[in-house]
């Protein structure tokens, strides 16, 4: 059975043992992708950060917290997948030196130094082989141009471009863009419908590639 590796949800990057940097991702898109993939009979590895929602029965969950842990889990699972979809809102930065004990409230400013995390899709894109890869791009401006730039820099076959109101909601306005120049306006639609359209497109690419 073909296997899909899906990343979902946010990651958390520690400031100290009780505080962290994260984002508002709920993981709904990743879960909708996992449900749709299961309905198509695919095996699903779901690598996810802290979620507000239950992972679907039938998907193999791989819970992680940080971007570094998410990358390690994906590196381990990627060799045995046929499809990879990055739906996680991976934290792009992490504190350079998280405090080992809880920082006291002393009234002084807390100056943070943040360093970039590794790009999971771009890293695994270098070992893509015949696999079909897809990702998401949340853009506040030049939606299509910026999404196409990301598609190329991460060696993706497909990217779903959407605007920021998609975060934490059940619907979003999306455009599906392909490395082959395909552009499909999905309009305002459910995350499950986005999952259907994206998996249709990815399965088409796999057939063309003879994967
Ligand atoms: O570059 P940007 O974060 O906007 O790209 C978003 C896409 O890249 C999403 O598919 C996300 O899952 C993926 N990503 C990743 N590793 C990161 C940052 C983003 O895989 N460190």
Coordinates of N, CA and C and ligand atoms in Angstrom, one line a residue:
X1 N 0.8 -1.2 0.0 CA 0.0 0.0 0.0 C 0.9 1.3 0.0
X2 N 0.6 2.2 -0.9 CA 1.4 3.5 -0.8 C 1.3 4.1 0.5
X3 N 2.4 4.8 0.9 CA 2.5 5.4 2.2 C 2.7 6.9 2.1
X4 N 1.9 7.7 2.9 CA 2.1 9.1 2.9 C 2.5 9.6 4.3
X5 N 3.6 10.5 4.3 CA 4.1 11.1 5.5 C 3.5 12.5 5.5
X6 N 2.8 12.8 6.6 CA 2.1 14.1 6.7 C 2.7 14.8 8.0
X7 N 3.1 16.1 7.9 CA 3.4 16.8 9.1 C 2.2 17.7 9.4
X8 N 1.9 17.9 10.7 CA 0.7 18.7 11.1 C 0.9 19.5 12.4
X9 N 0.1 20.5 12.5 CA 0.1 21.3 13.7 C 1.3 22.2 13.9
X10 N 1.4 22.9 15.0 CA 2.5 23.8 15.3 C 3.7 23.1 15.9
X11 N 4.8 23.7 16.0 CA 5.9 23.2 16.9 C 6.0 24.2 18.0
X12 N 6.7 23.8 19.1 CA 6.9 24.7 20.2 C 8.4 24.7 20.5
X13 N 8.9 25.9 20.7 CA 10.3 26.1 20.9 C 10.5 26.7 22.3
X14 N 11.2 26.0 23.2 CA 11.3 26.5 24.6 C 12.1 27.7 24.8
X15 N 11.5 28.6 25.7 CA 12.3 29.7 26.2 C 12.9 29.4 27.6
X16 N 12.1 28.6 28.3 CA 12.6 28.1 29.6 C 11.7 26.9 29.9
X17 N 11.8 26.2 31.0 CA 11.0 25.0 31.2 C 9.5 25.1 31.1
X18 N 8.9 26.4 31.3 CA 7.5 26.5 31.2 C 7.0 27.5 30.1
X19 N 7.9 28.1 29.4 CA 7.4 29.0 28.4 C 8.0 28.6 27.0
X20 N 7.2 29.0 26.0 CA 7.6 28.6 24.6 C 7.1 29.6 23.6
X21 N 7.8 29.5 22.4 CA 7.3 30.2 21.2 C 6.5 29.3 20.3
X22 N 5.4 29.7 19.8 CA 4.6 28.8 18.9 C 3.8 29.6 18.0
X23 N 2.7 29.0 17.4 CA 1.8 29.8 16.6 C 0.4 29.2 16.7
X24 N -0.5 29.8 16.0 CA -2.0 29.5 16.2 C -2.4 28.3 15.4
X25 N -1.5 27.5 14.7 CA -2.0 26.4 13.9 C -2.7 25.4 14.8
X26 N -3.9 24.9 14.3 CA -4.7 23.9 15.1 C -4.4 22.5 14.6
X27 N -3.8 22.3 13.5 CA -3.5 21.0 12.9 C -4.7 20.5 12.1
X28 N -5.8 21.3 11.9 CA -6.9 20.7 11.2 C -6.6 20.3 9.8
X29 N -5.8 21.1 9.1 CA -5.5 20.7 7.7 C -4.7 19.4 7.6
X30 N -3.8 19.2 8.5 CA -3.0 17.9 8.5 C -3.9 16.8 8.8
X31 N -4.9 17.0 9.7 CA -5.8 15.9 10.1 C -6.7 15.6 8.9
X32 N -7.2 16.6 8.2 CA -8.1 16.4 7.1 C -7.3 15.6 6.0
X33 N -6.1 15.9 5.8 CA -5.3 15.2 4.8 C -5.1 13.7 5.2
X34 N -4.9 13.5 6.5 CA -4.7 12.1 7.0 C -6.0 11.4 6.8
X35 N -7.2 12.0 7.1 CA -8.5 11.3 7.0 C -8.7 11.0 5.5
X36 N -8.4 11.9 4.6 CA -8.7 11.7 3.2 C -7.7 10.6 2.7
X37 N -6.5 10.6 3.1 CA -5.5 9.6 2.7 C -6.0 8.2 3.1
X38 N -6.5 8.1 4.4 CA -6.9 6.9 4.9 C -8.1 6.4 4.1
X39 N -9.0 7.3 3.8 CA -10.2 6.9 3.0 C -9.8 6.4 1.6
X40 N -8.7 6.8 1.1 CA -8.2 6.3 -0.2 C -7.4 5.0 -0.1
X41 N -7.3 4.5 1.2 CA -6.5 3.3 1.4 C -5.0 3.4 1.5
X42 N -4.6 4.7 1.7 CA -3.1 4.9 1.9 C -2.7 4.6 3.3
X43 N -1.5 4.2 3.6 CA -1.0 4.1 4.9 C -0.5 5.5 5.3
X44 N -0.7 5.9 6.5 CA -0.5 7.3 6.9 C 0.4 7.4 8.2
X45 N 1.6 8.1 8.0 CA 2.4 8.5 9.2 C 2.1 9.9 9.4
X46 N 1.6 10.2 10.6 CA 1.3 11.6 10.9 C 2.2 12.1 12.0
X47 N 3.2 13.0 11.6 CA 4.1 13.6 12.5 C 3.5 14.9 12.9
X48 N 3.2 15.0 14.2 CA 2.5 16.2 14.6 C 3.0 16.9 15.9
X49 N 2.9 18.2 15.9 CA 3.2 19.0 17.1 C 1.9 18.9 18.0
X50 N 1.9 19.7 19.1 CA 0.8 19.7 20.0 C -0.5 20.1 19.3
X51 N -1.5 19.2 19.4 CA -2.8 19.4 18.6 C -3.9 19.6 19.6
X52 N -4.9 20.4 19.1 CA -6.2 20.5 19.8 C -7.2 19.4 19.4
X53 N -6.8 18.7 18.4 CA -7.8 17.7 17.8 C -7.2 16.3 18.0
X54 N -8.1 15.3 18.0 CA -7.6 13.9 18.0 C -7.1 13.5 16.7
X55 N -6.0 12.7 16.6 CA -5.6 12.2 15.3 C -6.5 11.0 14.9
X56 N -6.7 10.9 13.6 CA -7.7 9.9 13.1 C -7.2 8.5 13.4
X57 N -8.1 7.6 13.8 CA -7.8 6.2 14.0 C -7.4 5.6 12.7
X58 N -6.3 4.8 12.7 CA -5.9 4.3 11.4 C -4.6 4.9 11.0
X59 N -4.4 6.2 11.4 CA -3.1 6.9 11.0 C -2.1 6.5 12.2
X60 N -0.8 6.4 11.8 CA 0.2 6.1 12.9 C 0.7 7.5 13.4
X61 N 0.4 7.8 14.6 CA 0.8 9.2 15.1 C 2.2 9.2 15.6
X62 N 2.9 10.2 15.3 CA 4.3 10.4 15.8 C 4.4 11.8 16.5
X63 N 4.0 11.9 17.7 CA 3.9 13.2 18.4 C 5.3 13.8 18.7
X64 N 5.5 15.0 18.4 CA 6.8 15.7 18.6 C 6.4 17.1 19.2
X65 N 7.5 17.8 19.7 CA 7.2 19.1 20.2 C 8.0 20.2 19.4
X66 N 9.3 20.0 19.2 CA 10.1 21.0 18.5 C 10.3 20.8 17.1
X67 N 10.7 21.8 16.3 CA 11.0 21.6 14.9 C 12.1 20.6 14.7
X68 N 13.1 20.6 15.6 CA 14.2 19.7 15.5 C 13.7 18.2 15.7
X69 N 12.8 18.0 16.6 CA 12.2 16.7 16.8 C 11.4 16.3 15.6
X70 N 10.7 17.3 15.0 CA 9.8 17.0 13.8 C 10.7 16.6 12.6
X71 N 11.8 17.3 12.5 CA 12.8 16.9 11.4 C 13.3 15.5 11.6
X72 N 13.7 15.2 12.9 CA 14.3 13.9 13.1 C 13.3 12.8 12.8
X73 N 12.0 13.0 13.2 CA 11.0 11.9 12.9 C 10.8 11.8 11.4
X74 N 10.7 12.9 10.7 CA 10.5 12.9 9.3 C 11.7 12.2 8.6
X75 N 12.9 12.5 9.0 CA 14.1 11.9 8.4 C 14.0 10.3 8.5
X76 N 13.5 9.9 9.7 CA 13.4 8.5 10.0 C 12.3 7.8 9.1
X77 N 11.2 8.6 8.9 CA 10.0 8.0 8.2 C 10.1 8.2 6.6
X78 N 10.8 9.2 6.2 CA 10.8 9.6 4.8 C 11.2 8.5 3.8
X79 N 12.3 7.7 4.2 CA 12.7 6.6 3.2 C 11.6 5.7 2.8
X80 N 10.6 5.4 3.7 CA 9.6 4.4 3.4 C 8.3 5.1 2.9
X81 N 8.3 6.4 2.6 CA 7.0 7.0 2.1 C 7.1 7.1 0.6
X82 N 5.9 7.2 0.0 CA 5.7 7.5 -1.4 C 5.3 8.9 -1.6
X83 N 4.6 9.5 -0.7 CA 4.2 10.9 -0.7 C 4.6 11.6 0.6
X84 N 4.9 12.9 0.5 CA 5.2 13.6 1.7 C 4.4 15.0 1.6
X85 N 3.7 15.3 2.6 CA 2.9 16.6 2.6 C 3.3 17.3 3.9
X86 N 3.9 18.5 3.7 CA 4.2 19.4 4.9 C 3.0 20.3 5.2
X87 N 2.2 19.9 6.1 CA 1.1 20.8 6.5 C 1.3 21.4 7.9
X88 N 2.5 21.1 8.5 CA 2.8 21.7 9.8 C 3.2 23.2 9.7
X89 N 2.8 23.9 10.7 CA 3.3 25.3 10.8 C 4.5 25.3 11.7
X90 N 5.6 24.9 11.0 CA 6.9 24.7 11.8 C 7.4 26.1 12.2
X91 N 7.8 26.2 13.5 CA 8.4 27.4 14.0 C 9.7 27.7 13.2
X92 N 9.8 28.9 12.6 CA 10.9 29.2 11.7 C 12.1 29.6 12.6
X93 N 11.9 29.9 13.8 CA 13.0 30.3 14.7 C 12.8 29.7 16.1
X94 N 14.0 29.5 16.7 CA 13.9 29.0 18.1 C 14.9 29.8 19.0
X95 N 14.7 29.9 20.3 CA 15.6 30.6 21.1 C 17.0 29.9 21.1
X96 N 18.1 30.7 21.0 CA 19.4 30.1 20.9 C 19.7 29.4 22.2
X97 N 19.5 30.0 23.3 CA 19.9 29.4 24.6 C 18.7 29.4 25.6
X98 N 17.8 28.3 25.4 CA 16.7 28.3 26.4 C 17.2 28.2 27.8
X99 N 16.6 28.9 28.8 CA 17.0 28.9 30.2 C 16.7 27.5 30.8
X100 N 17.6 27.0 31.6 CA 17.4 25.7 32.2 C 16.4 25.7 33.4
X101 N 16.3 26.9 34.1 CA 15.3 27.1 35.1 C 14.4 28.2 34.7
X102 N 13.2 28.3 35.4 CA 12.2 29.3 35.0 C 12.7 30.7 35.3
X103 N 12.6 31.5 34.3 CA 13.1 32.9 34.5 C 12.2 33.7 35.4
X104 N 12.7 34.3 36.4 CA 11.9 35.1 37.4 C 11.4 36.4 36.7
X105 N 10.3 36.9 37.2 CA 9.8 38.1 36.7 C 10.4 39.2 37.5
X106 N 11.4 39.9 36.9 CA 12.2 40.9 37.7 C 12.0 42.4 37.2
X107 N 11.1 42.5 36.2 CA 10.8 43.9 35.7 C 11.8 44.3 34.6
X108 N 12.9 43.6 34.4 CA 13.9 44.0 33.4 C 13.4 43.4 32.1
X109 N 13.8 44.0 30.9 CA 13.4 43.4 29.6 C 14.1 42.1 29.5
X110 N 13.5 41.2 28.7 CA 14.1 39.9 28.4 C 14.4 39.9 26.9
X111 N 15.7 40.0 26.6 CA 16.1 40.1 25.2 C 16.3 38.7 24.7
X112 N 15.6 38.3 23.7 CA 15.8 37.0 23.2 C 16.7 37.0 21.9
X113 N 17.5 35.9 21.7 CA 18.1 35.7 20.5 C 17.5 34.5 19.8
X114 N 17.0 34.7 18.6 CA 16.3 33.5 18.0 C 17.2 33.1 16.8
X115 N 17.3 31.8 16.6 CA 18.1 31.3 15.5 C 17.2 30.5 14.6
X116 N 17.4 30.4 13.3 CA 16.5 29.7 12.4 C 16.5 28.2 12.6
X117 N 15.4 27.6 12.4 CA 15.3 26.1 12.5 C 15.6 25.6 11.1
X118 N 15.8 24.3 10.9 CA 16.0 23.8 9.6 C 14.6 23.6 8.9
X119 N 14.7 23.8 7.6 CA 13.5 23.6 6.8 C 13.3 22.1 6.4
X120 N 12.2 21.6 7.0 CA 12.0 20.1 6.9 C 11.8 19.7 5.4
X121 N 10.9 20.4 4.8 CA 10.6 20.0 3.4 C 11.8 20.2 2.5
X122 N 12.5 21.3 2.7 CA 13.6 21.6 1.8 C 14.7 20.5 2.0
X123 N 14.9 20.1 3.3 CA 15.9 19.1 3.6 C 15.6 17.8 2.9
X124 N 14.3 17.4 3.1 CA 14.0 16.1 2.5 C 13.8 16.1 1.0
X125 N 13.5 17.4 0.5 CA 13.4 17.5 -0.9 C 14.7 17.1 -1.6
X126 N 15.8 17.2 -0.9 CA 17.1 16.8 -1.5 C 17.2 15.3 -1.7
X127 N 16.4 14.6 -1.0 CA 16.4 13.1 -1.0 C 15.1 12.6 -1.6
X128 N 14.5 13.3 -2.5 CA 13.1 13.1 -2.9 C 13.0 11.8 -3.8
X129 N 13.9 11.6 -4.6 CA 13.8 10.5 -5.6 C 12.5 10.6 -6.4
X130 N 11.8 9.4 -6.4 CA 10.5 9.4 -7.2 C 9.3 9.9 -6.4
X131 N 9.6 10.2 -5.1 CA 8.4 10.6 -4.2 C 7.8 11.9 -4.7
X132 N 6.5 12.0 -4.4 CA 5.8 13.2 -4.7 C 5.7 14.1 -3.4
X133 N 6.1 15.3 -3.5 CA 6.1 16.2 -2.3 C 5.2 17.4 -2.5
X134 N 4.6 17.7 -1.4 CA 3.7 18.9 -1.4 C 3.8 19.7 -0.1
X135 N 3.5 21.0 -0.2 CA 3.5 21.9 1.0 C 2.5 22.9 0.9
X136 N 2.5 23.8 1.9 CA 1.5 24.9 2.0 C 2.2 26.2 2.1
X137 N 1.7 27.2 1.6 CA 2.3 28.6 1.7 C 1.2 29.5 2.2
X138 N 1.5 30.1 3.3 CA 0.6 31.2 3.9 C 1.2 32.5 3.6
X139 N 0.6 33.3 2.7 CA 1.2 34.5 2.3 C 0.3 35.7 2.5
X140 N 0.8 36.8 3.0 CA 0.0 38.0 3.2 C 0.1 38.9 1.9
X141 N 1.1 38.7 1.0 CA 1.1 39.5 -0.2 C 1.8 38.6 -1.3
X142 N 1.5 39.0 -2.6 CA 2.0 38.3 -3.7 C 1.9 36.8 -3.6
X143 N 0.7 36.4 -3.3 CA 0.4 35.0 -2.9 C 1.0 34.0 -3.9
X144 N 0.7 34.1 -5.2 CA 1.1 33.1 -6.2 C 2.6 33.2 -6.4
X145 N 3.2 34.4 -6.6 CA 4.7 34.5 -6.8 C 5.4 33.9 -5.6
X146 N 5.1 34.3 -4.4 CA 5.8 33.8 -3.3 C 5.6 32.3 -3.1
X147 N 4.4 31.8 -3.3 CA 4.2 30.3 -3.2 C 5.0 29.6 -4.3
X148 N 5.1 30.1 -5.5 CA 5.9 29.4 -6.5 C 7.4 29.4 -6.2
X149 N 7.8 30.5 -5.6 CA 9.2 30.5 -5.1 C 9.5 29.4 -4.1
X150 N 8.5 29.3 -3.2 CA 8.7 28.2 -2.1 C 8.6 26.8 -2.8
X151 N 7.7 26.7 -3.7 CA 7.6 25.4 -4.4 C 9.0 25.0 -5.0
X152 N 9.6 26.0 -5.6 CA 10.9 25.7 -6.2 C 12.0 25.4 -5.2
X153 N 12.1 26.3 -4.2 CA 13.2 26.2 -3.2 C 13.1 25.0 -2.3
X154 N 11.9 24.4 -2.2 CA 11.7 23.2 -1.4 C 11.6 21.9 -2.3
X155 N 11.8 22.1 -3.6 CA 11.7 21.0 -4.6 C 10.3 20.3 -4.5
X156 N 9.2 21.1 -4.4 CA 7.9 20.5 -4.3 C 7.3 20.2 -5.7
X157 N 6.3 19.3 -5.7 CA 5.6 19.1 -6.9 C 4.3 19.9 -6.9
X158 N 3.8 20.1 -5.7 CA 2.5 20.9 -5.5 C 2.6 21.8 -4.3
X159 N 2.0 22.9 -4.4 CA 1.9 23.8 -3.2 C 0.5 24.4 -3.1
X160 N -0.1 24.4 -1.9 CA -1.4 25.1 -1.7 C -1.1 26.5 -1.1
X161 N -1.5 27.5 -1.9 CA -1.3 28.9 -1.4 C -2.5 29.3 -0.7
X162 N -2.4 29.8 0.5 CA -3.6 30.5 1.1 C -3.2 31.7 1.9
X163 N -4.3 32.5 2.2 CA -4.1 33.7 2.9 C -4.2 33.4 4.4
X164 N -3.7 34.4 5.3 CA -3.6 34.0 6.7 C -4.9 33.7 7.5
X165 N -6.0 34.1 7.0 CA -7.2 33.8 7.7 C -7.5 32.2 7.8
X166 N -6.7 31.5 7.1 CA -6.8 30.0 7.1 C -6.4 29.4 8.5
X167 N -5.6 30.1 9.2 CA -5.1 29.6 10.5 C -6.2 29.4 11.5
X168 N -6.3 28.1 12.0 CA -7.3 27.8 13.1 C -8.7 27.8 12.6
X169 N -9.0 27.9 11.3 CA -10.4 27.9 10.9 C -10.7 26.6 10.1
X170 N -12.0 26.4 9.8 CA -12.4 25.2 9.1 C -12.3 25.3 7.6
X171 N -12.4 26.6 7.1 CA -12.3 26.8 5.7 C -11.2 27.8 5.3
X172 N -10.8 27.9 4.1 CA -9.9 28.9 3.6 C -10.0 29.0 2.1
X173 N -9.4 30.2 1.6 CA -9.5 30.4 0.2 C -8.1 30.0 -0.3
X174 N -8.1 29.0 -1.3 CA -6.8 28.4 -1.7 C -6.6 28.4 -3.2
X175 N -5.4 28.4 -3.5 CA -5.0 28.1 -4.9 C -4.0 27.0 -4.9
X176 N -4.3 26.0 -5.8 CA -3.3 24.8 -5.9 C -2.4 25.1 -7.0
X177 N -1.1 25.1 -6.8 CA -0.1 25.4 -7.8 C 0.8 24.2 -8.0
X178 N 1.1 23.8 -9.3 CA 1.9 22.7 -9.6 C 3.2 23.1 -10.2
X179 N 4.3 22.2 -10.0 CA 5.6 22.5 -10.6 C 5.5 22.5 -12.1
X180 N 4.4 21.8 -12.7 CA 4.2 21.8 -14.1 C 3.5 23.0 -14.7
X181 N 3.2 24.0 -13.8 CA 2.5 25.2 -14.2 C 1.0 25.2 -14.0
X182 N 0.5 24.1 -13.5 CA -1.0 24.0 -13.2 C -1.3 25.0 -12.2
X183 N -2.5 25.7 -12.4 CA -3.0 26.6 -11.4 C -4.5 26.4 -11.2
X184 N -4.9 25.9 -10.1 CA -6.3 25.6 -9.8 C -6.8 26.4 -8.7
X185 N -7.8 27.3 -9.0 CA -8.4 28.1 -7.9 C -9.4 27.3 -7.2
X186 N -9.2 27.0 -5.9 CA -10.1 26.2 -5.2 C -11.2 27.0 -4.5
X187 N -11.0 28.3 -4.5 CA -12.0 29.2 -3.9 C -12.0 29.0 -2.3
X188 N -13.1 29.5 -1.7 CA -13.2 29.3 -0.3 C -13.8 27.9 -0.1
X189 N -13.1 27.0 0.6 CA -13.5 25.6 0.6 C -13.0 25.0 1.9
X190 N -13.6 23.8 2.2 CA -13.2 23.1 3.5 C -11.8 22.5 3.3
X191 N -11.3 22.2 4.5 CA -9.9 21.6 4.5 C -9.9 20.2 4.0
X192 N -11.1 19.6 4.1 CA -11.2 18.2 3.6 C -11.2 18.3 2.0
X193 N -11.9 19.3 1.4 CA -11.9 19.4 0.0 C -10.5 19.8 -0.5
X194 N -9.8 20.6 0.2 CA -8.4 20.9 -0.1 C -7.6 19.6 -0.1
X195 N -7.8 18.8 0.9 CA -7.1 17.5 1.0 C -7.4 16.6 -0.3
X196 N -8.7 16.6 -0.7 CA -9.1 15.8 -1.8 C -8.4 16.3 -3.1
X197 N -8.4 17.6 -3.3 CA -7.8 18.1 -4.5 C -6.3 17.9 -4.5
X198 N -5.7 18.1 -3.4 CA -4.2 17.9 -3.3 C -3.9 16.4 -3.5
X199 N -4.6 15.5 -2.9 CA -4.2 14.1 -3.1 C -4.5 13.6 -4.5
X200 N -5.6 14.1 -5.1 CA -5.9 13.8 -6.5 C -4.6 14.2 -7.4
X201 N -4.2 15.5 -7.1 CA -3.1 16.0 -7.9 C -1.8 15.2 -7.7
X202 N -1.5 14.8 -6.4 CA -0.3 14.1 -6.1 C -0.4 12.7 -6.7
X203 N -1.5 12.0 -6.7 CA -1.7 10.7 -7.2 C -1.5 10.7 -8.8
X204 N -2.0 11.8 -9.4 CA -1.7 12.0 -10.8 C -0.2 12.1 -11.1
X205 N 0.5 12.9 -10.3 CA 1.9 13.0 -10.6 C 2.6 11.7 -10.4
X206 N 2.2 10.9 -9.4 CA 2.9 9.6 -9.1 C 2.6 8.7 -10.3
X207 N 1.4 8.7 -10.9 CA 1.1 7.9 -12.1 C 2.0 8.3 -13.2
X208 N 2.1 9.6 -13.5 CA 2.9 10.1 -14.6 C 4.4 9.7 -14.4
X209 N 4.8 9.7 -13.2 CA 6.2 9.4 -12.9 C 6.5 7.9 -12.8
X210 N 5.4 7.2 -12.9 CA 5.6 5.7 -12.8 C 6.1 5.3 -11.4
X211 N 5.7 6.0 -10.4 CA 6.2 5.7 -9.0 C 5.2 4.7 -8.4
Ligands
LIG1 O1 8.8 28.8 4.2 P1 7.5 28.6 4.8 O2 7.5 28.3 6.3 O3 6.5 29.6 4.5 O4 6.9 27.3 4.1 C1 5.8 26.6 4.5 C2 5.8 25.2 4.1 O5 7.1 24.6 4.4 C3 4.8 24.3 4.8 O6 4.5 23.3 3.9 C4 5.6 23.9 6.0 O7 5.1 22.7 6.5 C5 7.0 23.7 5.5 N1 8.1 24.0 6.4 C6 9.0 23.0 6.8 N2 10.0 23.3 7.7 C7 10.1 24.5 8.2 C8 9.3 25.5 7.8 C9 8.2 25.2 6.9 O8 8.8 21.8 6.4 N3 11.1 24.7 9.1

